[in-house]
Short mmCIF file of C-alpha atoms in Angstrom, two decimals:
data_model
loop_
_atom_site.label_atom_id
_atom_site.label_comp_id
_atom_site.label_asym_id
_atom_site.label_seq_id
_atom_site.Cartn_x
_atom_site.Cartn_y
_atom_site.Cartn_z
CA MET C 1 -16.29 12.86 3.58
CA ALA C 2 -15.04 16.41 3.78
CA SER C 3 -12.16 17.45 1.53
CA THR C 4 -8.76 18.00 3.11
CA ALA C 5 -7.72 20.62 0.55
CA ALA C 6 -7.68 23.39 3.16
CA ARG C 7 -5.10 21.45 5.12
CA SER C 8 -3.10 20.10 2.19
CA ALA C 9 -0.09 22.30 2.84
CA ALA C 10 0.49 20.58 6.19
CA GLY C 11 1.10 17.20 4.57
CA GLU C 12 2.87 18.18 1.35
CA ARG C 13 6.63 18.14 0.82
CA GLU C 14 8.52 20.51 -1.41
CA ALA C 15 9.44 18.60 -4.56
CA GLU C 16 13.18 18.39 -5.12
CA PRO C 17 15.10 16.82 -8.00
CA GLN C 18 15.57 13.16 -7.12
CA GLU C 19 18.56 11.12 -8.22
CA LEU C 20 17.94 7.39 -8.12
CA GLY C 21 21.15 5.39 -7.93
CA GLU C 22 22.33 1.83 -8.13
CA ARG C 23 20.47 0.83 -4.95
CA PHE C 24 17.18 1.71 -6.61
CA ALA C 25 18.10 -0.13 -9.81
CA ASP C 26 19.08 -3.17 -7.76
CA ALA C 27 15.83 -3.00 -5.77
CA LEU C 28 13.80 -2.86 -8.97
CA ALA C 29 15.49 -6.01 -10.23
CA TYR C 30 15.07 -7.63 -6.81
CA ALA C 31 11.34 -6.82 -6.66
CA THR C 32 10.87 -8.19 -10.17
CA ARG C 33 12.54 -11.46 -9.16
CA VAL C 34 10.64 -11.76 -5.88
CA HIS C 35 7.25 -11.24 -7.51
CA ARG C 36 8.01 -13.17 -10.71
CA GLY C 37 4.95 -15.17 -11.74
CA GLN C 38 2.64 -13.23 -9.40
CA THR C 39 -0.24 -11.45 -11.10
CA ARG C 40 -3.10 -9.16 -10.19
CA ARG C 41 -6.11 -8.98 -12.47
CA GLY C 42 -4.14 -10.88 -15.11
CA LYS C 43 -1.23 -8.42 -15.18
CA PRO C 44 2.28 -8.78 -13.74
CA TYR C 45 2.26 -7.75 -10.08
CA VAL C 46 5.26 -5.51 -10.63
CA ALA C 47 2.92 -3.07 -12.44
CA HIS C 48 1.29 -2.31 -9.08
CA LEU C 49 4.69 -1.83 -7.44
CA LEU C 50 5.80 0.57 -10.16
CA ARG C 51 2.62 2.65 -9.86
CA VAL C 52 3.02 2.90 -6.09
CA THR C 53 6.68 3.86 -6.47
CA GLY C 54 5.78 6.51 -9.03
CA MET C 55 3.31 8.10 -6.61
CA VAL C 56 5.87 8.05 -3.80
CA LEU C 57 8.39 9.84 -6.03
CA ASP C 58 5.74 12.29 -7.29
CA ASP C 59 5.04 13.16 -3.65
CA GLY C 60 8.68 13.92 -2.92
CA GLY C 61 9.80 10.56 -1.59
CA SER C 62 13.46 9.77 -0.98
CA GLU C 63 15.36 6.92 -2.57
CA ASP C 64 14.84 4.84 0.58
CA GLU C 65 11.10 5.48 0.41
CA ALA C 66 11.01 4.62 -3.29
CA ILE C 67 12.88 1.37 -2.64
CA ALA C 68 10.46 0.52 0.16
CA ALA C 69 7.58 1.19 -2.24
CA LEU C 70 9.03 -1.34 -4.67
CA LEU C 71 9.37 -3.88 -1.85
CA HIS C 72 6.35 -3.10 0.31
CA ASP C 73 4.63 -6.44 -0.42
CA ALA C 74 7.75 -8.61 -0.68
CA ALA C 75 7.84 -9.88 2.91
CA GLU C 76 4.08 -10.36 3.20
CA ASP C 77 3.76 -12.24 -0.09
CA HIS C 78 7.11 -14.00 -0.39
CA GLY C 79 9.07 -15.15 2.61
CA GLY C 80 7.86 -13.36 5.72
CA ARG C 81 10.43 -12.32 8.28
CA ARG C 82 13.27 -14.06 6.44
CA ARG C 83 12.51 -11.88 3.42
CA LEU C 84 12.42 -8.80 5.64
CA GLN C 85 15.85 -9.66 7.01
CA ASP C 86 17.18 -10.03 3.46
CA ILE C 87 15.74 -6.61 2.60
CA ARG C 88 17.42 -5.16 5.69
CA ARG C 89 20.75 -6.69 4.71
CA ARG C 90 20.53 -5.43 1.13
CA TYR C 91 18.93 -2.00 1.55
CA GLY C 92 19.30 -1.00 5.19
CA ASP C 93 17.28 -0.45 8.33
CA ALA C 94 15.26 2.50 7.02
CA VAL C 95 13.87 0.56 4.05
CA ALA C 96 13.20 -2.53 6.17
CA ALA C 97 11.33 -0.46 8.78
CA ILE C 98 8.97 0.92 6.11
CA VAL C 99 8.36 -2.52 4.61
CA ASP C 100 7.69 -3.93 8.09
CA SER C 101 5.18 -1.17 8.81
CA CYS C 102 3.37 -1.81 5.51
CA THR C 103 3.08 -5.57 6.14
CA ASP C 104 -0.33 -6.84 7.26
CA THR C 105 0.90 -10.13 8.69
CA TYR C 106 3.78 -12.58 8.78
CA GLU C 107 1.53 -15.45 9.88
CA HIS C 108 0.93 -18.50 7.71
CA PRO C 109 -1.84 -19.25 7.24
CA ALA C 110 -2.84 -15.61 7.44
CA PRO C 111 -5.53 -14.55 9.91
CA PRO C 112 -8.98 -13.74 8.51
CA TRP C 113 -9.05 -10.73 6.19
CA ARG C 114 -11.14 -8.49 8.47
CA THR C 115 -8.90 -9.28 11.45
CA ARG C 116 -5.77 -8.34 9.50
CA LYS C 117 -7.24 -5.11 8.21
CA GLN C 118 -8.54 -4.07 11.62
CA ARG C 119 -5.05 -4.59 13.06
CA TYR C 120 -3.58 -2.51 10.24
CA LEU C 121 -6.03 0.32 10.91
CA GLU C 122 -5.07 0.24 14.58
CA HIS C 123 -1.37 0.26 13.72
CA LEU C 124 -1.51 3.14 11.23
CA PRO C 125 -1.52 6.04 13.75
CA SER C 126 1.86 4.86 15.08
CA ALA C 127 3.43 4.52 11.62
CA SER C 128 6.34 6.77 10.62
CA PRO C 129 5.89 9.55 8.05
CA SER C 130 7.82 7.43 5.54
CA ALA C 131 5.58 4.41 6.11
CA LEU C 132 2.49 6.62 5.77
CA LEU C 133 3.79 7.96 2.45
CA VAL C 134 4.23 4.45 1.02
CA SER C 135 1.04 3.07 2.55
CA LEU C 136 -1.06 5.93 1.17
CA ALA C 137 0.27 5.40 -2.35
CA ASP C 138 -0.43 1.67 -2.05
CA LYS C 139 -4.00 2.20 -0.88
CA VAL C 140 -4.71 4.76 -3.61
CA ASP C 141 -3.58 2.31 -6.28
CA ASN C 142 -5.55 -0.52 -4.68
CA VAL C 143 -8.85 1.35 -4.51
CA ARG C 144 -8.34 2.75 -8.01
CA GLY C 145 -8.08 -0.83 -9.24
CA ILE C 146 -11.30 -1.78 -7.46
CA LEU C 147 -13.14 1.15 -9.03
CA GLU C 148 -11.86 0.22 -12.49
CA ALA C 149 -12.36 -3.54 -12.39
CA GLY C 150 -14.36 -4.44 -9.31
CA PRO C 151 -13.43 -6.16 -6.05
CA ILE C 152 -11.54 -9.44 -6.02
CA PRO C 153 -13.57 -11.94 -3.95
CA ARG C 154 -11.68 -14.17 -1.54
CA ASP C 155 -12.38 -17.89 -1.16
CA GLY C 156 -16.10 -18.59 -0.81
CA GLU C 157 -17.00 -14.91 -0.94
CA SER C 158 -19.35 -13.13 -3.31
CA ALA C 159 -18.40 -9.99 -5.23
CA ALA C 160 -21.02 -8.10 -3.22
CA THR C 161 -19.45 -9.15 0.09
CA ALA C 162 -15.97 -8.27 -1.20
CA HIS C 163 -17.30 -4.85 -2.20
CA GLU C 164 -18.86 -4.30 1.23
CA ASP C 165 -15.56 -5.21 2.90
CA ALA C 166 -13.63 -2.89 0.58
CA CYS C 167 -15.99 0.00 1.37
CA TRP C 168 -15.50 -0.53 5.10
CA TYR C 169 -11.72 -0.67 4.79
CA TYR C 170 -11.11 2.26 2.47
CA GLU C 171 -13.57 4.56 4.23
CA ASN C 172 -11.74 3.91 7.50
CA LEU C 173 -8.35 4.34 5.83
CA ALA C 174 -9.45 7.65 4.31
CA ARG C 175 -10.59 8.95 7.71
CA LEU C 176 -7.24 8.05 9.23
CA PHE C 177 -5.15 9.57 6.45
CA VAL C 178 -7.13 12.82 6.66
CA ARG C 179 -5.78 13.12 10.19
CA LEU C 180 -2.36 11.55 9.74
CA ARG C 181 -1.26 12.79 6.31
CA PRO C 182 -3.50 15.53 4.90
CA GLY C 183 -2.73 16.58 1.35
CA ALA C 184 -3.58 16.09 -2.28
CA ARG C 185 -2.93 12.34 -2.27
CA THR C 186 -5.22 11.89 0.73
CA ASP C 187 -7.86 14.00 -1.00
CA GLU C 188 -7.63 11.53 -3.89
CA LEU C 189 -8.15 8.60 -1.52
CA VAL C 190 -11.12 10.34 0.10
CA ARG C 191 -12.77 10.96 -3.29
CA MET C 192 -12.28 7.37 -4.39
CA ALA C 193 -13.49 5.93 -1.08
CA ASP C 194 -16.62 8.06 -1.41
CA GLU C 195 -17.10 6.87 -5.00
CA LEU C 196 -16.62 3.26 -3.93
CA GLY C 197 -19.28 3.68 -1.26
CA ARG C 198 -21.75 4.99 -3.87
CA THR C 199 -21.05 2.12 -6.25
CA THR C 200 -23.28 -0.92 -6.27
CA TRP C 201 -21.94 -4.33 -7.18
CA PRO C 202 -23.91 -7.35 -8.33
CA ALA C 203 -24.22 -10.26 -5.94
#
């Protein structure tokens, strides 16, 4: 994929000193409680949330956007629409709207993986700039984890199939973000999606 460096200025924000107040501290504690006991690759899930939040803040995100980054998986993983309503009550409409936009599905059981991801790809062009900021950070951390440790197969799936699915998803995400949010973070996603596509994984 072509680099988006020439267009990076269009998608970058001027970094300003960011004060994080009691709402952020409360959201961090809330996210830790919601995801307590949940792990990814043997590590507490909150590590992923903190990395995503750090990228959002590095890219000039507001406190609302940082809170949404902490909570972006809360509704999908723990409570669905009832969780989203609790987030809205605690942290406001702006945070809830970002979390809603970053949620693949509220259905239980969830639709098949490819169906959910195709819907998300179709939804992304209508997402707000704030939702794109959080989503991009999430996807960068996700694909970085795949490159470091390999894909996580779903039930009855081989590692090779999981890798093929991941290549499809992140290549399509990278193409969309090049158009929707060009900049250094998107360049990073593009590079990693390209690297993932060149990587072979054992069956």
